[in-house]
């Protein structure tokens, strides 16, 4: 770990020690002699660190763990992280501050009054946030859910009966298939075309096939705009149109889009928009969004209807498929704290694409490096193939595929699956131009070290 990162953590923890004393001595913070001493000792240590920071000259530190076996995480401080699933979920500064202040369990419930529902809380402005979220994705109603998968589950629960067919992409994420299965539904796959794209025509053909075989239309079509394997762009407009023609509801899976690029559910013709907070909205896990139209809001956000047979109890306006309240405390507040920046950053998606394209053009200057995803890139997530370059080295290297992991680590780059040198995914989202240049140079340098030709 870099000494700078270590010292920041040390200083933060000293402040937390002091905060602990405030909690212990609430409400008047009248310290005992013992507590005064403890407080002062923390100040003294903090003072020393601040002194070192001021001079930018550090003595060592052996802080490595939060508690036994739980290491400090420093991926985002000390490395360039190109992990395919982590780039868009990196927290904003504001979200990290929110995590510190709202970490306590049900902290979101401080000012929760009638009708006792998460989306109705005014302070902090949860209600306003949900309205803004709906608008953000061009829909009428939105809720925060526990990850994109929980969004799939809620829609599946509301729409599918046992044995009902739902169509998914041949590149669908496992969690979507499991959500359908979990409610007794059956998922069927829409085939890719030759370019590995899901089109409106293929969706239509699959709908017809299901109708022929079962005598009924599928109950749901769910396709991701950019899949998680190649991050190819699928024809969500065409699929939306097909679904409208057949009257089959369309779930737009925006796990890789909502929060990084503009998404307009109206324009797409989607009935449901699902997004992932921890994948693409600079939020902690587990967070996501589920948005819908007025037409479907009552169905998927249906409120509880039953009452107790002994007590007659009922639960008011709690939303059944959501199990009442969803994401509470720090994850929700952090998501809200990130939102202003998220709303702004989607406007600069084209710049992210420029950076990715530049990186890919540099990366493919290495003889044998190929791109498996569609070209030119329309997403910052890309699958590449280095069978004819790095994998050739790996075959003869004593560390096998780990040689690449080692070389990247030496250059403070992380996030690739350890040991793979054939096909792997990387995500450049959020890197600055300097970091992009650094990344490209690092790969080219490694290639040269091992005698691969770089054009
Ligand atoms: C990551 C991902 C998911 C799952 O998202 P969670 O928010 O973790 O539930 C679903 N679909 C696709 C296409 C994904 O990439």
Coordinates of C-alpha atoms and ligand atoms in Angstrom, one line a residue:
X1 CA 0.0 0.0 0.0
X2 CA 1.2 3.5 -0.7
X3 CA 2.3 5.3 2.4
X4 CA -0.1 8.2 1.5
X5 CA -3.1 6.0 1.4
X6 CA -2.1 4.3 4.6
X7 CA -1.7 7.6 6.4
X8 CA -5.0 8.9 5.1
X9 CA -6.6 5.7 6.6
X10 CA -4.7 6.2 9.8
X11 CA -5.9 9.8 10.1
X12 CA -9.5 8.8 9.3
X13 CA -9.5 6.1 11.9
X14 CA -8.1 8.4 14.5
X15 CA -11.0 10.8 13.8
X16 CA -13.4 7.9 14.1
X17 CA -11.8 7.0 17.5
X18 CA -12.7 10.5 18.6
X19 CA -16.2 10.3 17.2
X20 CA -16.5 7.1 19.2
X21 CA -15.8 9.1 22.4
X22 CA -18.5 11.6 21.4
X23 CA -21.0 8.8 21.0
X24 CA -20.0 7.3 24.3
X25 CA -20.4 10.6 26.1
X26 CA -23.6 11.7 24.5
X27 CA -25.5 13.9 25.0
X28 CA -23.3 16.5 26.7
X29 CA -19.8 15.2 25.8
X30 CA -18.6 15.8 29.3
X31 CA -15.4 13.7 29.3
X32 CA -14.1 11.9 32.2
X33 CA -10.4 12.2 32.9
X34 CA -9.8 8.9 31.2
X35 CA -11.8 10.0 28.1
X36 CA -10.0 13.4 27.9
X37 CA -6.7 11.6 27.9
X38 CA -7.9 9.2 25.2
X39 CA -9.2 12.1 23.1
X40 CA -5.9 14.0 23.5
X41 CA -3.9 11.0 22.6
X42 CA -5.8 10.7 19.3
X43 CA -5.2 14.4 18.6
X44 CA -1.5 13.9 19.3
X45 CA -1.3 11.1 16.8
X46 CA -3.3 13.0 14.3
X47 CA -1.2 16.0 14.7
X48 CA 1.9 13.9 14.0
X49 CA 0.3 12.6 10.8
X50 CA -0.7 16.1 9.7
X51 CA 2.8 17.2 10.3
X52 CA 4.1 14.4 8.1
X53 CA 1.5 15.3 5.4
X54 CA 2.5 18.9 5.5
X55 CA 6.1 18.0 4.8
X56 CA 5.1 15.1 2.5
X57 CA 7.6 13.0 4.3
X58 CA 6.3 10.0 6.1
X59 CA 7.5 7.6 8.8
X60 CA 6.3 4.1 8.3
X61 CA 2.9 2.7 9.1
X62 CA 1.8 -0.8 9.9
X63 CA -1.9 -0.2 9.6
X64 CA -3.2 -2.9 7.2
X65 CA -6.4 -4.2 8.8
X66 CA -9.6 -2.7 10.0
X67 CA -10.1 -5.7 12.3
X68 CA -8.5 -9.1 12.2
X69 CA -8.4 -10.4 8.6
X70 CA -10.4 -7.5 7.1
X71 CA -7.8 -5.7 5.1
X72 CA -8.0 -2.0 4.1
X73 CA -9.1 -1.6 0.5
X74 CA -6.9 0.5 -1.6
X75 CA -7.7 -0.5 -5.2
X76 CA -9.0 2.9 -6.1
X77 CA -6.3 4.9 -4.4
X78 CA -3.2 3.1 -5.5
X79 CA -4.1 1.4 -8.7
X80 CA -5.7 2.1 -12.1
X81 CA -8.6 -0.3 -11.8
X82 CA -10.0 -1.6 -15.1
X83 CA -12.2 -4.3 -13.5
X84 CA -15.1 -4.9 -15.9
X85 CA -17.8 -4.6 -13.3
X86 CA -16.3 -2.1 -10.9
X87 CA -15.6 1.0 -13.0
X88 CA -19.1 2.6 -13.0
X89 CA -19.8 1.8 -9.3
X90 CA -16.8 3.6 -7.9
X91 CA -18.1 6.0 -5.3
X92 CA -18.0 9.7 -5.7
X93 CA -16.5 11.8 -3.0
X94 CA -20.0 12.7 -1.8
X95 CA -21.1 9.1 -1.6
X96 CA -18.0 8.3 0.6
X97 CA -18.9 11.1 2.9
X98 CA -22.5 9.9 3.1
X99 CA -21.2 6.4 4.0
X100 CA -19.4 7.8 7.1
X101 CA -22.4 9.8 8.3
X102 CA -25.3 7.3 7.7
X103 CA -23.7 4.0 8.4
X104 CA -25.9 3.2 11.4
X105 CA -28.5 0.5 10.6
X106 CA -31.9 2.1 9.9
X107 CA -30.5 5.6 9.8
X108 CA -32.8 6.5 6.9
X109 CA -35.8 6.1 9.3
X110 CA -35.0 9.1 11.5
X111 CA -37.8 11.1 10.0
X112 CA -40.1 8.5 8.6
X113 CA -43.7 9.3 9.4
X114 CA -47.0 8.2 8.0
X115 CA -47.6 6.4 5.7
X116 CA -44.3 4.7 6.7
X117 CA -42.9 4.0 3.4
X118 CA -39.3 4.5 2.2
X119 CA -40.3 6.4 -1.0
X120 CA -42.4 8.8 1.0
X121 CA -39.6 10.0 3.3
X122 CA -39.1 13.8 3.0
X123 CA -36.0 14.2 5.1
X124 CA -33.5 13.4 3.8
X125 CA -35.3 14.0 0.5
X126 CA -35.8 10.3 -0.5
X127 CA -39.2 11.1 -2.1
X128 CA -37.8 13.9 -4.3
X129 CA -34.9 11.5 -5.3
X130 CA -37.3 8.8 -6.5
X131 CA -39.1 11.4 -8.6
X132 CA -35.9 12.6 -10.0
X133 CA -34.8 9.0 -10.8
X134 CA -38.0 8.4 -12.8
X135 CA -37.4 11.6 -14.8
X136 CA -33.7 10.7 -15.2
X137 CA -34.7 7.5 -17.2
X138 CA -37.7 9.0 -18.9
X139 CA -40.3 7.1 -16.9
X140 CA -43.2 8.0 -14.6
X141 CA -42.5 6.2 -11.4
X142 CA -39.3 4.8 -9.9
X143 CA -38.1 3.0 -6.8
X144 CA -34.7 2.1 -5.4
X145 CA -34.3 -1.6 -5.3
X146 CA -31.6 -4.0 -4.0
X147 CA -29.6 -4.2 -7.2
X148 CA -30.8 -4.8 -10.8
X149 CA -31.5 -8.4 -10.0
X150 CA -34.1 -7.3 -7.4
X151 CA -35.7 -5.2 -10.1
X152 CA -36.0 -8.3 -12.3
X153 CA -37.4 -10.3 -9.4
X154 CA -40.1 -7.7 -8.7
X155 CA -41.2 -7.5 -12.3
X156 CA -41.2 -11.3 -12.6
X157 CA -43.2 -11.6 -9.4
X158 CA -45.8 -9.2 -10.6
X159 CA -46.1 -10.4 -14.2
X160 CA -45.4 -14.1 -14.3
X161 CA -47.6 -17.1 -13.2
X162 CA -46.2 -20.6 -12.9
X163 CA -45.1 -21.8 -16.4
X164 CA -45.3 -18.4 -18.1
X165 CA -42.6 -17.8 -20.7
X166 CA -40.4 -14.8 -20.6
X167 CA -37.9 -14.0 -23.4
X168 CA -34.4 -13.0 -22.6
X169 CA -31.3 -12.4 -24.7
X170 CA -28.9 -15.3 -25.5
X171 CA -26.4 -13.2 -23.6
X172 CA -28.7 -12.5 -20.6
X173 CA -27.2 -12.1 -17.2
X174 CA -27.7 -15.1 -14.9
X175 CA -29.6 -13.1 -12.3
X176 CA -32.4 -12.3 -14.8
X177 CA -32.8 -16.0 -15.6
X178 CA -32.9 -16.8 -11.9
X179 CA -35.4 -14.1 -11.2
X180 CA -37.8 -15.7 -13.8
X181 CA -37.1 -19.2 -12.5
X182 CA -37.6 -18.1 -8.9
X183 CA -41.3 -17.3 -9.5
X184 CA -41.9 -20.4 -11.5
X185 CA -41.6 -18.8 -14.9
X186 CA -39.6 -20.2 -17.8
X187 CA -37.0 -18.3 -19.7
X188 CA -36.4 -18.7 -23.4
X189 CA -33.6 -17.2 -25.4
X190 CA -33.8 -14.8 -28.3
X191 CA -31.0 -15.7 -30.7
X192 CA -28.2 -13.3 -31.7
X193 CA -27.7 -12.3 -35.3
X194 CA -24.4 -12.8 -37.1
X195 CA -23.0 -9.6 -35.5
X196 CA -24.0 -11.0 -32.1
X197 CA -26.8 -8.5 -31.7
X198 CA -30.4 -9.0 -30.5
X199 CA -32.6 -7.3 -33.1
X200 CA -36.3 -6.5 -33.3
X201 CA -36.7 -9.1 -36.0
X202 CA -35.2 -11.9 -34.0
X203 CA -37.4 -10.9 -31.1
X204 CA -40.4 -11.1 -33.3
X205 CA -39.4 -14.5 -34.6
X206 CA -39.0 -15.8 -31.1
X207 CA -42.3 -14.4 -30.0
X208 CA -44.0 -16.2 -32.9
X209 CA -42.2 -19.4 -32.1
X210 CA -43.4 -19.3 -28.5
X211 CA -47.0 -18.6 -29.7
X212 CA -46.8 -21.5 -32.1
X213 CA -45.5 -23.9 -29.4
X214 CA -47.6 -22.8 -26.5
X215 CA -50.6 -21.1 -28.0
X216 CA -49.8 -18.0 -26.0
X217 CA -47.6 -15.0 -26.2
X218 CA -44.7 -14.6 -23.8
X219 CA -45.5 -12.5 -20.8
X220 CA -42.3 -10.5 -20.8
X221 CA -39.4 -9.6 -23.0
X222 CA -36.2 -8.6 -21.1
X223 CA -33.1 -7.5 -22.9
X224 CA -30.0 -5.5 -21.8
X225 CA -29.1 -2.5 -23.9
X226 CA -25.4 -3.5 -23.6
X227 CA -24.7 -7.1 -22.6
X228 CA -22.2 -7.9 -20.0
X229 CA -20.2 -10.3 -22.2
X230 CA -19.2 -8.2 -25.2
X231 CA -20.9 -5.0 -24.3
X232 CA -22.4 -5.0 -27.8
X233 CA -25.3 -2.6 -28.3
X234 CA -28.5 -4.4 -28.8
X235 CA -31.4 -2.9 -30.8
X236 CA -33.6 -1.9 -27.9
X237 CA -35.6 0.5 -30.1
X238 CA -36.4 -2.3 -32.5
X239 CA -37.2 -4.7 -29.7
X240 CA -39.4 -2.0 -28.0
X241 CA -41.3 -1.6 -31.3
X242 CA -41.8 -5.3 -31.7
X243 CA -43.0 -5.6 -28.1
X244 CA -45.5 -2.8 -28.6
X245 CA -46.9 -4.5 -31.7
X246 CA -47.5 -7.7 -29.8
X247 CA -48.6 -6.0 -26.6
X248 CA -45.8 -7.8 -24.7
X249 CA -44.3 -5.8 -21.9
X250 CA -40.6 -4.9 -22.4
X251 CA -38.0 -4.7 -19.7
X252 CA -35.0 -2.6 -20.6
X253 CA -32.0 -3.9 -18.7
X254 CA -29.8 -0.9 -18.1
X255 CA -27.3 -2.5 -15.7
X256 CA -24.5 -1.2 -17.9
X257 CA -26.1 2.0 -19.1
X258 CA -28.3 3.8 -16.4
X259 CA -25.9 6.2 -14.7
X260 CA -23.1 6.2 -17.3
X261 CA -25.0 7.2 -20.5
X262 CA -28.3 8.9 -21.2
X263 CA -31.3 6.6 -21.1
X264 CA -34.8 7.6 -22.2
X265 CA -37.3 4.9 -21.5
X266 CA -40.1 6.8 -23.4
X267 CA -38.0 7.0 -26.6
X268 CA -37.1 3.3 -26.3
X269 CA -40.7 2.3 -25.7
X270 CA -39.8 0.4 -22.5
X271 CA -42.4 -0.6 -19.9
X272 CA -39.7 -1.2 -17.3
X273 CA -36.2 0.3 -16.8
X274 CA -33.9 -1.5 -14.5
X275 CA -30.5 -0.1 -13.5
X276 CA -27.8 -1.1 -11.1
X277 CA -26.5 1.4 -8.5
X278 CA -23.3 -0.5 -7.7
X279 CA -22.6 -1.2 -11.4
X280 CA -23.2 2.1 -13.0
X281 CA -24.5 4.8 -10.6
X282 CA -21.5 5.4 -8.4
X283 CA -23.3 3.7 -5.5
X284 CA -22.5 1.1 -2.9
X285 CA -24.1 -2.4 -3.1
X286 CA -26.8 -3.4 -2.9
X287 CA -28.6 -0.7 -4.9
X288 CA -30.5 -0.4 -8.2
X289 CA -33.5 1.2 -9.7
X290 CA -36.7 0.0 -11.1
X291 CA -38.8 2.5 -13.1
X292 CA -42.0 2.1 -15.0
X293 CA -45.0 3.8 -16.6
X294 CA -48.3 4.8 -15.2
X295 CA -49.7 1.8 -17.0
X296 CA -47.7 -0.7 -15.0
X297 CA -47.0 1.2 -11.8
X298 CA -50.0 -0.2 -10.0
X299 CA -49.3 -3.7 -11.0
X300 CA -45.6 -3.9 -10.0
X301 CA -45.9 -1.6 -7.0
X302 CA -49.1 -3.2 -5.9
X303 CA -49.8 -2.6 -2.2
X304 CA -50.7 -5.3 0.4
X305 CA -54.3 -6.5 0.4
X306 CA -54.5 -9.2 3.1
X307 CA -55.2 -8.9 6.8
X308 CA -54.6 -11.1 9.8
X309 CA -57.2 -13.7 10.4
X310 CA -56.8 -13.4 14.2
X311 CA -55.9 -9.8 14.7
X312 CA -57.3 -8.2 11.6
X313 CA -54.0 -6.4 11.2
X314 CA -53.1 -5.0 7.8
X315 CA -50.1 -3.1 6.5
X316 CA -51.5 -0.1 4.8
X317 CA -49.7 1.0 1.6
X318 CA -46.6 -1.2 1.9
X319 CA -45.7 -2.4 -1.6
X320 CA -46.0 -6.2 -1.7
X321 CA -43.3 -7.2 -4.2
X322 CA -40.8 -4.8 -2.7
X323 CA -41.4 -6.3 0.7
X324 CA -42.2 -2.8 1.9
X325 CA -39.0 -0.8 2.2
X326 CA -36.0 -1.7 0.1
X327 CA -32.6 -0.1 0.5
X328 CA -32.1 1.6 3.8
X329 CA -29.4 3.6 5.4
X330 CA -25.9 4.2 4.0
X331 CA -26.3 2.6 0.6
X332 CA -29.4 4.7 -0.2
X333 CA -28.0 7.9 1.1
X334 CA -24.7 7.4 -0.7
X335 CA -26.7 6.7 -3.9
X336 CA -28.6 10.0 -3.4
X337 CA -25.3 11.8 -2.6
X338 CA -23.8 10.6 -5.9
X339 CA -26.8 11.4 -8.0
X340 CA -26.0 15.1 -8.9
X341 CA -22.7 13.9 -10.3
X342 CA -24.2 10.9 -12.0
X343 CA -26.9 13.0 -13.7
X344 CA -24.1 15.3 -14.9
X345 CA -21.7 12.6 -16.0
X346 CA -24.1 10.8 -18.4
X347 CA -23.8 13.9 -20.6
X348 CA -20.1 13.2 -21.1
X349 CA -20.5 9.6 -22.3
X350 CA -19.1 10.6 -25.7
X351 CA -15.9 11.6 -24.1
X352 CA -15.7 8.2 -22.3
X353 CA -16.1 6.5 -25.7
X354 CA -13.4 8.7 -27.2
X355 CA -11.0 7.6 -24.4
X356 CA -11.9 3.9 -24.9
X357 CA -11.5 4.1 -28.6
X358 CA -8.1 5.7 -28.2
X359 CA -7.1 3.0 -25.7
X360 CA -8.3 0.2 -28.0
X361 CA -6.4 1.7 -31.0
X362 CA -3.2 1.7 -28.9
X363 CA -3.9 -1.7 -27.4
X364 CA -4.3 -3.3 -30.9
X365 CA -1.0 -1.8 -32.1
X366 CA 0.4 -4.8 -30.2
X367 CA 0.9 -7.5 -32.8
X368 CA -1.7 -10.3 -32.2
X369 CA -4.1 -8.3 -30.0
X370 CA -7.7 -8.4 -31.1
X371 CA -11.1 -7.1 -30.0
X372 CA -13.9 -9.6 -29.6
X373 CA -16.6 -7.0 -29.0
X374 CA -18.2 -5.1 -31.8
X375 CA -16.2 -2.4 -33.4
X376 CA -16.0 0.6 -33.3
X377 CA -16.6 0.5 -29.5
X378 CA -19.8 2.1 -28.2
X379 CA -19.1 1.1 -24.6
X380 CA -16.2 1.4 -22.2
X381 CA -16.4 -2.3 -21.4
X382 CA -14.6 -4.3 -24.0
X383 CA -13.7 -8.0 -24.5
X384 CA -10.3 -8.5 -26.0
X385 CA -8.4 -11.5 -27.3
X386 CA -4.7 -11.8 -26.7
X387 CA -4.3 -15.5 -27.7
X388 CA -1.8 -14.5 -30.4
X389 CA 0.2 -12.2 -28.2
X390 CA 0.2 -12.4 -24.4
X391 CA -1.0 -16.0 -24.3
X392 CA 2.0 -17.1 -26.5
X393 CA 4.3 -15.6 -23.8
X394 CA 2.3 -17.2 -21.1
X395 CA 2.8 -20.7 -22.6
X396 CA 6.6 -20.4 -22.2
X397 CA 6.6 -18.4 -19.0
X398 CA 7.3 -20.0 -15.6
X399 CA 4.4 -18.0 -14.2
X400 CA 2.1 -18.9 -17.1
X401 CA -0.8 -16.5 -17.5
X402 CA 0.1 -14.8 -14.2
X403 CA 3.0 -13.1 -15.9
X404 CA 0.6 -10.5 -17.3
X405 CA -1.1 -10.1 -13.9
X406 CA 2.4 -9.6 -12.3
X407 CA 3.6 -7.1 -15.0
X408 CA 0.4 -5.1 -14.7
X409 CA 0.6 -5.1 -10.9
X410 CA 4.1 -3.9 -11.1
X411 CA 2.8 -0.9 -13.0
X412 CA -0.1 -0.4 -10.5
X413 CA -2.8 -1.7 -12.8
X414 CA -5.5 -4.0 -11.5
X415 CA -8.9 -5.5 -12.3
X416 CA -8.1 -8.2 -14.9
X417 CA -9.0 -11.7 -14.1
X418 CA -5.8 -13.1 -12.6
X419 CA -3.9 -15.5 -14.9
X420 CA -6.0 -15.1 -18.1
X421 CA -4.2 -14.3 -21.3
X422 CA -6.7 -15.4 -23.9
X423 CA -9.9 -13.5 -23.7
X424 CA -10.7 -11.0 -21.0
X425 CA -12.8 -8.0 -20.3
X426 CA -11.7 -4.6 -19.2
X427 CA -13.5 -1.3 -18.5
X428 CA -11.9 2.1 -18.9
X429 CA -14.9 4.1 -17.6
X430 CA -14.0 7.1 -15.5
X431 CA -10.2 7.1 -16.3
X432 CA -8.7 10.5 -17.1
X433 CA -6.8 11.0 -20.3
X434 CA -3.6 10.8 -18.4
X435 CA -4.6 7.5 -16.9
X436 CA -5.7 6.2 -20.3
X437 CA -2.3 7.1 -21.8
X438 CA -0.6 5.5 -18.8
X439 CA -2.6 2.3 -19.3
X440 CA -1.9 2.1 -23.0
X441 CA 1.8 2.7 -22.5
X442 CA 1.9 0.0 -19.8
X443 CA 0.4 -2.6 -22.1
X444 CA 2.8 -1.6 -25.0
X445 CA 5.8 -1.6 -22.6
X446 CA 4.9 -5.1 -21.4
X447 CA 4.6 -6.3 -25.0
X448 CA 8.0 -4.9 -25.8
X449 CA 9.7 -6.4 -22.8
X450 CA 8.6 -9.8 -24.1
X451 CA 9.5 -9.2 -27.7
X452 CA 6.1 -8.7 -29.1
X453 CA 6.0 -6.3 -32.0
X454 CA 4.3 -3.0 -31.4
X455 CA 3.3 -1.1 -34.5
Ligands
LIG1 C1 -24.3 -6.7 -13.6 C2 -25.5 -7.1 -14.3 C3 -26.7 -7.5 -13.7 C4 -26.8 -7.6 -12.2 O1 -26.8 -6.3 -11.6 P1 -27.0 -6.2 -10.0 O2 -27.2 -4.8 -9.8 O3 -25.7 -6.7 -9.3 O4 -28.1 -7.1 -9.6 C5 -27.7 -7.8 -14.5 N1 -27.7 -7.7 -15.8 C6 -26.6 -7.3 -16.5 C7 -26.6 -7.2 -18.0 C8 -25.4 -7.0 -15.8 O5 -24.3 -6.6 -16.4

